[in-house]
Short mmCIF file of C-alpha atoms and ligand atoms in Angstrom, two decimals:
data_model
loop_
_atom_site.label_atom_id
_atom_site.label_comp_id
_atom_site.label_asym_id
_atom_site.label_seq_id
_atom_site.Cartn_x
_atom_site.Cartn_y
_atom_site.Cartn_z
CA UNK A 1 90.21 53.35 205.64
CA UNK A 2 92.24 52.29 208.60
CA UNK A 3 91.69 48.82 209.92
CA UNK A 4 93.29 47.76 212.77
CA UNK A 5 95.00 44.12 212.36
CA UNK A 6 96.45 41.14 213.27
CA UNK A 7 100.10 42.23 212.53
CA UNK A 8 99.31 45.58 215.19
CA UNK A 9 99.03 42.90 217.65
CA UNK A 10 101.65 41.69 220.08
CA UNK A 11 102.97 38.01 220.64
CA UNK A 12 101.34 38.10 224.41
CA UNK A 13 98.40 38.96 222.71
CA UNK A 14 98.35 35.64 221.18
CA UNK A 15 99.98 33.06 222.86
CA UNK A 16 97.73 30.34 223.90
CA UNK A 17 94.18 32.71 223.29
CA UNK A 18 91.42 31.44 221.94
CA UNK A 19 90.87 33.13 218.86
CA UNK A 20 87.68 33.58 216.87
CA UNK A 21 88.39 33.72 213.26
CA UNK A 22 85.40 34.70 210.76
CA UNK A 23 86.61 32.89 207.47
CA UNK A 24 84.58 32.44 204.28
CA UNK A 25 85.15 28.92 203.51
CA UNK A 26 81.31 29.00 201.13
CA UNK A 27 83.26 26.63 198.58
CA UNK A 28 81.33 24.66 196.29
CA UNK A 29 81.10 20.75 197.20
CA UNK A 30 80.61 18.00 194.56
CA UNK A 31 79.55 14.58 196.39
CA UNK A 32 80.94 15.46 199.77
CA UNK A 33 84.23 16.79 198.52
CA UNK A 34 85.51 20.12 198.39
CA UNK A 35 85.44 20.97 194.48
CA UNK A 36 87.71 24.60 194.15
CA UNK A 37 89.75 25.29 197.79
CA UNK A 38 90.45 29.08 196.91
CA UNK A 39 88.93 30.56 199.77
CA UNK A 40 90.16 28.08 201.65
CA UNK A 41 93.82 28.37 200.55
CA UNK A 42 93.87 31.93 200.63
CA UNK A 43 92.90 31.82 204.43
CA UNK A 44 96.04 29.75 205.09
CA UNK A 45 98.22 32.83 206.12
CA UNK A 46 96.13 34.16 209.05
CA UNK A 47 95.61 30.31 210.07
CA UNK A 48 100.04 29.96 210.10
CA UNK A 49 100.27 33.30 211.31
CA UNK A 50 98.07 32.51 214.37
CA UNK A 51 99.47 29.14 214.75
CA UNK A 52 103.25 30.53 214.84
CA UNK A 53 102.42 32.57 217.69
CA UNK A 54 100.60 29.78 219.79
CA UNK A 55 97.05 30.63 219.54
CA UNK A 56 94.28 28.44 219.33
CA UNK A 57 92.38 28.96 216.69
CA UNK A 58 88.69 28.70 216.10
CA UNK A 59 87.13 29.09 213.07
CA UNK A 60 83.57 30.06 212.15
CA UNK A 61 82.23 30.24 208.35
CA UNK A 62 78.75 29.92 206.37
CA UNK A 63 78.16 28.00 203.50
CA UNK A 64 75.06 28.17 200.86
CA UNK A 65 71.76 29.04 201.86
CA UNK A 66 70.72 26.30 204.70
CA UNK A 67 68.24 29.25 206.16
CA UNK A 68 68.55 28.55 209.64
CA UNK A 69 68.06 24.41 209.57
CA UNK A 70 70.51 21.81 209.36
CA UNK A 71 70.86 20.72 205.94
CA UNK A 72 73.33 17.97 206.14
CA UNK A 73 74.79 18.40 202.59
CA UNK A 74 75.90 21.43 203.36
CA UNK A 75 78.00 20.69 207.03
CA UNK A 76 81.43 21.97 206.69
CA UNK A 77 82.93 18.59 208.09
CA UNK A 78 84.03 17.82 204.25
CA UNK A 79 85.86 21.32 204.52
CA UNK A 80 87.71 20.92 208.21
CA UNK A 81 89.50 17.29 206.21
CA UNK A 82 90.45 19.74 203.75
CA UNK A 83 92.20 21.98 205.68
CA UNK A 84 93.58 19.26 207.83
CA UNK A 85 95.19 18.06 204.89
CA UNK A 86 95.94 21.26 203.44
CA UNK A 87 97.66 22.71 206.68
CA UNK A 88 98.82 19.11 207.47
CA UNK A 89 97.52 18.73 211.33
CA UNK A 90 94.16 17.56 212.87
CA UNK A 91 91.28 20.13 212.68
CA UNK A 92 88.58 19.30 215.41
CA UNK A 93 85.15 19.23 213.64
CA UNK A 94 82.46 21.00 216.45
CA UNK A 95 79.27 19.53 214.78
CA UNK A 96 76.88 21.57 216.99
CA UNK A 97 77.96 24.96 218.08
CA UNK A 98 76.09 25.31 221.46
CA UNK A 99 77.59 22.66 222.54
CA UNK A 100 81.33 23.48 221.44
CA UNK A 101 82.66 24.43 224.83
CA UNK A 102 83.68 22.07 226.52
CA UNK A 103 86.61 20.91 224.28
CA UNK A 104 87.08 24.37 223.18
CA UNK A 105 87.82 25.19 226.87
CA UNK A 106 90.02 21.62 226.94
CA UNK A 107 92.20 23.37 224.02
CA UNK A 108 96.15 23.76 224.07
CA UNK A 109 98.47 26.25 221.90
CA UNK A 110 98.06 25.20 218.47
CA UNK A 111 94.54 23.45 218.24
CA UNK A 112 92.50 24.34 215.67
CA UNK A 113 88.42 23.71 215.27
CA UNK A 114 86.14 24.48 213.19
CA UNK A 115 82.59 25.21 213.84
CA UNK A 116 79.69 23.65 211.91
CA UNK A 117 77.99 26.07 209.75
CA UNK A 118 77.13 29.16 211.18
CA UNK A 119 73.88 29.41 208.95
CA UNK A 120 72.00 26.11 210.33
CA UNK A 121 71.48 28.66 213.26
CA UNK A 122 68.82 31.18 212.80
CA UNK A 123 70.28 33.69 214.77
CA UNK A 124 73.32 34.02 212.39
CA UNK A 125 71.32 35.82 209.79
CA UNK A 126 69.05 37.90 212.35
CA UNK A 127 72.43 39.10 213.94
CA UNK A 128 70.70 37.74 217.31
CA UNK A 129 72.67 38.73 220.30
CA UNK A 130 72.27 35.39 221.66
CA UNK A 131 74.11 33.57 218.94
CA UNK A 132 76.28 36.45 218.90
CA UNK A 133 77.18 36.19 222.54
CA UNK A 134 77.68 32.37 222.21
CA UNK A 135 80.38 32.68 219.08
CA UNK A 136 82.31 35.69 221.27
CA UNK A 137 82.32 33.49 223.98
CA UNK A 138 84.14 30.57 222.12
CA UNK A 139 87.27 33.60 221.76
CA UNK A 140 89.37 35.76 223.77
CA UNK A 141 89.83 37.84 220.46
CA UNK A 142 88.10 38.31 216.79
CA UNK A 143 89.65 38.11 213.68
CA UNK A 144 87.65 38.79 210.57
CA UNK A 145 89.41 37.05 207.34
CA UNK A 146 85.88 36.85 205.51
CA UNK A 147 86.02 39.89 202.86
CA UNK A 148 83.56 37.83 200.55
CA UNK A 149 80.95 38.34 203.46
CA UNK A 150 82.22 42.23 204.67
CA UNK A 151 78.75 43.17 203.27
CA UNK A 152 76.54 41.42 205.51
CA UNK A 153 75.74 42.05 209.35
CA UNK A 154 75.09 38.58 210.86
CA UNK A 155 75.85 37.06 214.40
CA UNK A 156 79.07 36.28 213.04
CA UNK A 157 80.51 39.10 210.54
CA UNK A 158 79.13 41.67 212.66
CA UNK A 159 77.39 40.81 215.40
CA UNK A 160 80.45 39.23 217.74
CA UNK A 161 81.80 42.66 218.01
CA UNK A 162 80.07 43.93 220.18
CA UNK A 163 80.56 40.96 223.16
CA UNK A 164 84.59 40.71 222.09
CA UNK A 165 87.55 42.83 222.09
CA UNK A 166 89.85 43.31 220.12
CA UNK A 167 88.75 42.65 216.56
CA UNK A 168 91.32 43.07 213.81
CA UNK A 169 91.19 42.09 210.41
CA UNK A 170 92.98 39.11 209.09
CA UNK A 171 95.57 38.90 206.81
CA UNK A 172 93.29 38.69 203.74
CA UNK A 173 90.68 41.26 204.52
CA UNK A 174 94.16 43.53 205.11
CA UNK A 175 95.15 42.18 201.52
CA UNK A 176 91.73 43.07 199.68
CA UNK A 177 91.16 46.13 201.56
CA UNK A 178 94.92 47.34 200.53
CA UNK A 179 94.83 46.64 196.71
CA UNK A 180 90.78 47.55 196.14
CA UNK A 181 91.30 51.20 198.17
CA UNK A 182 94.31 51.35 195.07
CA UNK A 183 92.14 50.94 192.26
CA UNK A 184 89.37 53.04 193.43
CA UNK A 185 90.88 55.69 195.24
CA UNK A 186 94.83 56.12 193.84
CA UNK A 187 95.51 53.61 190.73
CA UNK A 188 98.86 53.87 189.50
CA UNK A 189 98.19 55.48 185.83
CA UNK A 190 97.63 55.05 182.95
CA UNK A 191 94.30 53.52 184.48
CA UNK A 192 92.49 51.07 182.68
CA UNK A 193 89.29 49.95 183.63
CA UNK A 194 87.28 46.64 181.96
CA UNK A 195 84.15 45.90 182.41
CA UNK A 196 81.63 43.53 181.36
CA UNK A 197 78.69 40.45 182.98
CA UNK A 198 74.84 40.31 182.62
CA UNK A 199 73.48 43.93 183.92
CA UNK A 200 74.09 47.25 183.86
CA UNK A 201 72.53 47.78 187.27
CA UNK A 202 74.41 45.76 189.71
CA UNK A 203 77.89 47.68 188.47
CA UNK A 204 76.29 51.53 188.45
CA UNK A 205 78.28 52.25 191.83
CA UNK A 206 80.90 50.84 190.39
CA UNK A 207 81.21 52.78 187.12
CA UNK A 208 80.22 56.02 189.17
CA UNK A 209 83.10 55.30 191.31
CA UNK A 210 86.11 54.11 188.63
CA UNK A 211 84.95 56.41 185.86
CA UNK A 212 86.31 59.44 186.95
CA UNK A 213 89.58 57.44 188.23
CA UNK A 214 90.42 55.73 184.83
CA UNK A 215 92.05 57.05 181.76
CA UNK A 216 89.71 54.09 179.92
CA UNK A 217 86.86 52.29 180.59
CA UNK A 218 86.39 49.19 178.44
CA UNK A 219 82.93 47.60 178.49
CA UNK A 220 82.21 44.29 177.35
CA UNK A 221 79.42 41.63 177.74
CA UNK A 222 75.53 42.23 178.08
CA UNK A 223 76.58 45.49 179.47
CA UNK A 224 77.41 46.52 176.28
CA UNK A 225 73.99 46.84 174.49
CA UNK A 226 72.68 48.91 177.13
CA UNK A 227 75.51 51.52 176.14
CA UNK A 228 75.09 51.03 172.21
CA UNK A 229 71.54 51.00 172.48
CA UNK A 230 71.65 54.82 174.20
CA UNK A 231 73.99 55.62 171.65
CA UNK A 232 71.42 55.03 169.10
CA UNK A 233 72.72 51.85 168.06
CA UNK A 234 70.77 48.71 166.58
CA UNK A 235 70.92 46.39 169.17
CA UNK A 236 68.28 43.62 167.78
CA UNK A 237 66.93 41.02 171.07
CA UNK A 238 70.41 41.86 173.06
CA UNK A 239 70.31 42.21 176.85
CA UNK A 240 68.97 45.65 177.79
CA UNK A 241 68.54 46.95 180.91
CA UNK A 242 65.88 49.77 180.36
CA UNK A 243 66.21 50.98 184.29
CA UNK A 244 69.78 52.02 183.89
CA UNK A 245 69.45 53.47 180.77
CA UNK A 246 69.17 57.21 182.15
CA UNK A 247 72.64 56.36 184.24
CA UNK A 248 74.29 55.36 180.93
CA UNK A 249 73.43 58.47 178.92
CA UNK A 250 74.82 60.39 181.87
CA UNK A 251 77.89 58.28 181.77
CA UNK A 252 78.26 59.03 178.13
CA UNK A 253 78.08 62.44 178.71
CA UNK A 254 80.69 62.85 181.22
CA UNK A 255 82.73 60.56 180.36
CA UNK A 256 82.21 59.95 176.83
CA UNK A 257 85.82 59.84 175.96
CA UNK A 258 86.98 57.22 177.93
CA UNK A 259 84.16 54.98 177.42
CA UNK A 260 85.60 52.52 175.41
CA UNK A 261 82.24 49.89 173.31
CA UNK A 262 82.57 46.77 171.42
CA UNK A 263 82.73 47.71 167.63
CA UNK A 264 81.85 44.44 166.32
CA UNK A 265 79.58 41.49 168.03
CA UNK A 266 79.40 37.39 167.74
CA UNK A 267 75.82 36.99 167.62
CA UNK A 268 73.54 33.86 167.78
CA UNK A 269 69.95 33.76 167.23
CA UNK A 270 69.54 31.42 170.99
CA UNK A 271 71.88 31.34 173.83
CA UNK A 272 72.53 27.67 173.93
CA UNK A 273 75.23 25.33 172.93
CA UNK A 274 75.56 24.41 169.46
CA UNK A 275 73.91 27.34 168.12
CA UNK A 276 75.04 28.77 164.59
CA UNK A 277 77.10 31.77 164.82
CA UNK A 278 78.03 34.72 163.16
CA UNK A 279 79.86 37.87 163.19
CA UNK A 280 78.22 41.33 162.84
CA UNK A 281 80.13 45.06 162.98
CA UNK A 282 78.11 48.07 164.95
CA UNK A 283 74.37 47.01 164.21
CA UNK A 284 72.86 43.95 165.46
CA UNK A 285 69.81 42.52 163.36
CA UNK A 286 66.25 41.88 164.87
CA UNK A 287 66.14 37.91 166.33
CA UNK A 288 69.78 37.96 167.45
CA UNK A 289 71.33 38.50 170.38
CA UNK A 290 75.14 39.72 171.32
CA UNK A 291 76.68 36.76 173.00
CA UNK A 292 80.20 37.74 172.62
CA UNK A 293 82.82 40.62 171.93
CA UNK A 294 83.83 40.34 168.04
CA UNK A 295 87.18 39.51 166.81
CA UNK A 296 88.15 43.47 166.29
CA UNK A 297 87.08 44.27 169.83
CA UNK A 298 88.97 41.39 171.59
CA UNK A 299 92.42 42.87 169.12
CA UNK A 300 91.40 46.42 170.44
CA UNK A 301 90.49 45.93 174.34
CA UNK A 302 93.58 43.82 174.36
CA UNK A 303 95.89 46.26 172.91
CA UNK A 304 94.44 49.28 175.06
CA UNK A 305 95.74 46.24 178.15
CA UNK A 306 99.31 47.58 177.40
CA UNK A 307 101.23 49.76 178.89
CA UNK A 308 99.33 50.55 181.73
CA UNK A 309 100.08 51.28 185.35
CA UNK A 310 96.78 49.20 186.74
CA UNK A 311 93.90 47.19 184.61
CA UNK A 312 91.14 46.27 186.56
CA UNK A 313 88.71 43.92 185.54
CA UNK A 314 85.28 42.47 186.51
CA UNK A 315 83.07 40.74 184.37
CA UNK A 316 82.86 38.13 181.42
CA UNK A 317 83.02 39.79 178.31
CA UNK A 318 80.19 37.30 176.93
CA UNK A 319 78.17 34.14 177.48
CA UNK A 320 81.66 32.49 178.25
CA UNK A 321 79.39 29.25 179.75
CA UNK A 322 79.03 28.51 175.77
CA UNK A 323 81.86 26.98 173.97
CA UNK A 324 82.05 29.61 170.95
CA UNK A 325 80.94 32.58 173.43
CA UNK A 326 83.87 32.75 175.01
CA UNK A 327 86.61 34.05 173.04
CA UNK A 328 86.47 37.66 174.11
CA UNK A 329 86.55 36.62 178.31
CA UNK A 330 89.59 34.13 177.73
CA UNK A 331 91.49 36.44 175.70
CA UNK A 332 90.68 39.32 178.29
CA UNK A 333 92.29 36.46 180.87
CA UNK A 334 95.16 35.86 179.32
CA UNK A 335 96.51 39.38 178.66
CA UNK A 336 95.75 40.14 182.04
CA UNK A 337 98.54 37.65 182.89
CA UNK A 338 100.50 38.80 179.92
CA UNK A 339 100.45 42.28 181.04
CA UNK A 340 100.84 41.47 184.73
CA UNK A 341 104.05 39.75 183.70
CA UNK A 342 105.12 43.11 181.88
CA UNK A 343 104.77 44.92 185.22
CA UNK A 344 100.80 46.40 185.67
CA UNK A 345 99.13 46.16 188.68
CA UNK A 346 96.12 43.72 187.69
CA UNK A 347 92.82 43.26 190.01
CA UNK A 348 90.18 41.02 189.32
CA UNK A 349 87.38 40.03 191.06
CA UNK A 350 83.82 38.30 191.08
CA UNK A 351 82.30 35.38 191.11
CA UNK A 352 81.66 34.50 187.23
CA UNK A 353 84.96 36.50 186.51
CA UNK A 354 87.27 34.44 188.44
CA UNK A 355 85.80 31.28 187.02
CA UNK A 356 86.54 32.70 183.35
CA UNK A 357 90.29 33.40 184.82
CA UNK A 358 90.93 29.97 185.67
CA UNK A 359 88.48 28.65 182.61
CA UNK A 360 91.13 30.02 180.78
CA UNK A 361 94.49 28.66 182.85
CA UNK A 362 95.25 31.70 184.54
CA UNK A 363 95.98 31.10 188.17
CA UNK A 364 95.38 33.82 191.23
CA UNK A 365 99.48 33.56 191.37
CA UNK A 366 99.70 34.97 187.94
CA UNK A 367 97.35 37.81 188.91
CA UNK A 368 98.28 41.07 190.81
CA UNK A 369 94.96 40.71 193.20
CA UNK A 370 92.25 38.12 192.68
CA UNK A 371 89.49 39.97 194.93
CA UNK A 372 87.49 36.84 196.97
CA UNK A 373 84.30 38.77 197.38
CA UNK A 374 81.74 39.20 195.12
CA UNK A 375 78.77 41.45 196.29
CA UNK A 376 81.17 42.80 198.86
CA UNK A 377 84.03 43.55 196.35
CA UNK A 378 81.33 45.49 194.09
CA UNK A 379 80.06 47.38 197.25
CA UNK A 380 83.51 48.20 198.24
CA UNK A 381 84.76 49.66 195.19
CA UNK A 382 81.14 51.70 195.12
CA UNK A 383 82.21 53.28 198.04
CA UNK A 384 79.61 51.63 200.30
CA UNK A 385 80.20 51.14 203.54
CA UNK A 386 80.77 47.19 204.76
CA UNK A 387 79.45 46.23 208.19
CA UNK A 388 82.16 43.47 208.90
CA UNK A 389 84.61 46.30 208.04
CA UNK A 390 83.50 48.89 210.02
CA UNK A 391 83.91 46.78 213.34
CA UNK A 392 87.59 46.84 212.20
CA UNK A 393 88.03 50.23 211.81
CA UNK A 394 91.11 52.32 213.59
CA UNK A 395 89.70 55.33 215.72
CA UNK A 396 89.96 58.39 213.78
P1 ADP B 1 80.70 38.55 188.06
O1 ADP B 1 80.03 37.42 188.81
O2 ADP B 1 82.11 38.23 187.72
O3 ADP B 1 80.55 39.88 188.75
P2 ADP B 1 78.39 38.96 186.42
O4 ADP B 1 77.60 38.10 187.34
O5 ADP B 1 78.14 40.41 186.41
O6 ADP B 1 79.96 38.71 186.66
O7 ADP B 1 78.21 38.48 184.92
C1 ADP B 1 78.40 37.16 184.52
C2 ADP B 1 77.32 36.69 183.60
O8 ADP B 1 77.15 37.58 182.51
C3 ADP B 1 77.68 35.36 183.01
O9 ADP B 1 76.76 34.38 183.45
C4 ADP B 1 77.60 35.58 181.50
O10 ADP B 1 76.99 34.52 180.81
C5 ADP B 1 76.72 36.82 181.41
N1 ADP B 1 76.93 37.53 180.14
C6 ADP B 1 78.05 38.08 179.68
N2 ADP B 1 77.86 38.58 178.45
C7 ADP B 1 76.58 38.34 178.11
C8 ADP B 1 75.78 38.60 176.97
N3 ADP B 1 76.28 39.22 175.91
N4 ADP B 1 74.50 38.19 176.99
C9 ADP B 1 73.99 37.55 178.07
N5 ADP B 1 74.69 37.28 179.18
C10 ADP B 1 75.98 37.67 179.21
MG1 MG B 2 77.97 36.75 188.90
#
């Protein structure tokens, strides 16, 4: 896929514009303050890059589920101190969107706003061309930066397009779209492939899509059971997810070789804290539950890490919440690093995943590509097509 982007454009195409720029600053909050700044750190880049040529910048960006109201804890004021601090000059707070242009108009090379949150509008999630026209009109250009929202087609992922030209992607969509169109479509090999999280059925596109790419396919986690358990295997009270049961056998077939499954299990007989736990090989008894990858599996799935041209990885390899169920995800974590270090192109991605990574004191430096986008990272690498993408798309 060919986006266009920021870097095709030319310095008179930025000096002292007003430029719309879609970021995803959804970042969790803890009593007014901005808890992880990830997503807003990794948006820094487009934000200098813009600034450097003597735009003025406006930003635009959801967070959490207000549905269309205000819902005052969660404004994006806490967010625009953050990035004033983190970009070190003053970021101009608009607290009510139709009512932003007046200073916007006011604005000099080198301000930077940032609109209240897009979702207190209702027309943001209906993709209403009224809310749409409104956002356009605070620009002169569109940037989309937002991967993590790529998937959706609201007023402001989507929607804009069509009431401003150019749009271009940002420096981060440019990133994620370069290094997930790798892994899916021409991974440097040997390929290795790790999988893991709650359900089968949220990564089928996924595994239709990498399966035939990889050399292996490690799966981990309450995926797991689902494979064992069409392999015939004793799986006692472990996650199963019946529905994608007829995908898996298919899988097996096909690909049976490279489908790589846990060979021993940490079991408990609750998923809570505290609980008692032990450590079974192949068959799980009735009233337990797999909560973890056993000690065998992590030595195995982290010796298969080596010596690869690319390991991707999505998904915790147990209940890594739980102190004790979370061996097999940290140790997956840190030989991604170690074998990063050694040379392999590493990509990582979702939500829960990317909480393990830094759970276990891996930082997104250490890592080839730590994908931003959940849902839209998933659909990506499926080979769906993203809405906030396709606006960015070069001719053909
Ligand atoms: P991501 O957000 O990185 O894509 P998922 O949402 O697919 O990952 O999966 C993460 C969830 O999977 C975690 O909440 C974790 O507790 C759960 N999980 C992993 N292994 C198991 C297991 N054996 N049993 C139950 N839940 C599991
Ligand atoms: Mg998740």
């Amino acid at each position: 896929m060919r986006l266009r982007t920021l870097r095709n454009l030319n310095a008179a195409d930025l000096e002292g514009k007003r430029v719309l720029v879609r970021v995803d600053y959804n970042v969790p909050l803890e009593d007014g303050q901005v808890k992880d700044d990830t997503r807003i750190r990794a948006s820094l880049p487009t934000l200098q890059f813009l600034l450097d040529k003597g735009a003025i910048v406006v930003l635009a960006s959801h967070l959490g589920r207000p549905k269309g109201k205000v819902v005052p804890e969660l404004s994006l004021k806490p967010v625009a101190d953050h990035l004033s601090m983190l970009i070190g000059r003053p970021v101009t707070f608009i607290p009510d969107i139709p009512s932003g242009a007046e200073q916007i108009q006011q604005a000099k090379p080198r301000d930077l706003f940032l609109l209240e949150n897009t979702r207190f509008y209702p027309g943001e999630r209906s993709n209403d061309p009224e809310f749409a026209k409104l956002l356009a009109s605070y620009g002169d250009l569109f940037v989309n930066d937002a991967f993590g929202t790529a998937h959706r087609a609201h007023a402001s992922t989507y929607g804009v397009a069509s009431y401003l030209q150019p749009c271009v992607a940002g420096l981060l969509v440019e990133r994620e779209v370069r290094y997930l169109t790798e892994i899916r479509d021409h991974p440097k090999k040997p390929y290795t492939v790790i999988l893991g999280g709650a359900k089968v059925s949220d990564k089928i596109g996924v595994l239709e899509a990498l399966l035939p790419k990889a050399d292996r396919c490690l799966i981990g986690g309450g995926m797991a059971y689902t494979f064992l358990k069409a392999q015939g295997k004793a799986i006692g009270d472990s996650l199963l997810d019946e529905e994608s049961i007829s995908h898996v056998e298919r899988f097996l077939q096909t690909f049976g070789d490279r489908i790589v499954l846990p060979e021993d299990h940490v079991i408990a007989k609750e998923v809570r804290p505290q609980e008692p736990l032990e450590i079974v090989e192949e068959e799980i008894p009735e009233g337990y539950r797999g909560v973890d990858i056993g000690p065998k599996t992590i030595a195995k799935f982290v010796s298969l890490m080596e010596g690869n041209g690319t390991v991707f990885w999505n998904g915790p390899m147990g209940v890594f919440e739980i102190p004790g169920m979370d061996q097999g995800t940290l140790e997956i974590a840190r030989k991604l690093r170690q074998v990063t270090q050694s040379g392999t192109i590493t990509v990582t991605g979702g939500g829960d995943t990317v909480r393990a990574l830094h759970a276990a004191g891996v930082s997104d430096e250490e890592i080839t590509h730590v994908s931003t986008g959940g849902g839209a990272t998933l659909e990506f690498l499926a080979g769906k097509s993203l809405p906030g993408l396709e606006i960015l798309k070069e001719e053909e």
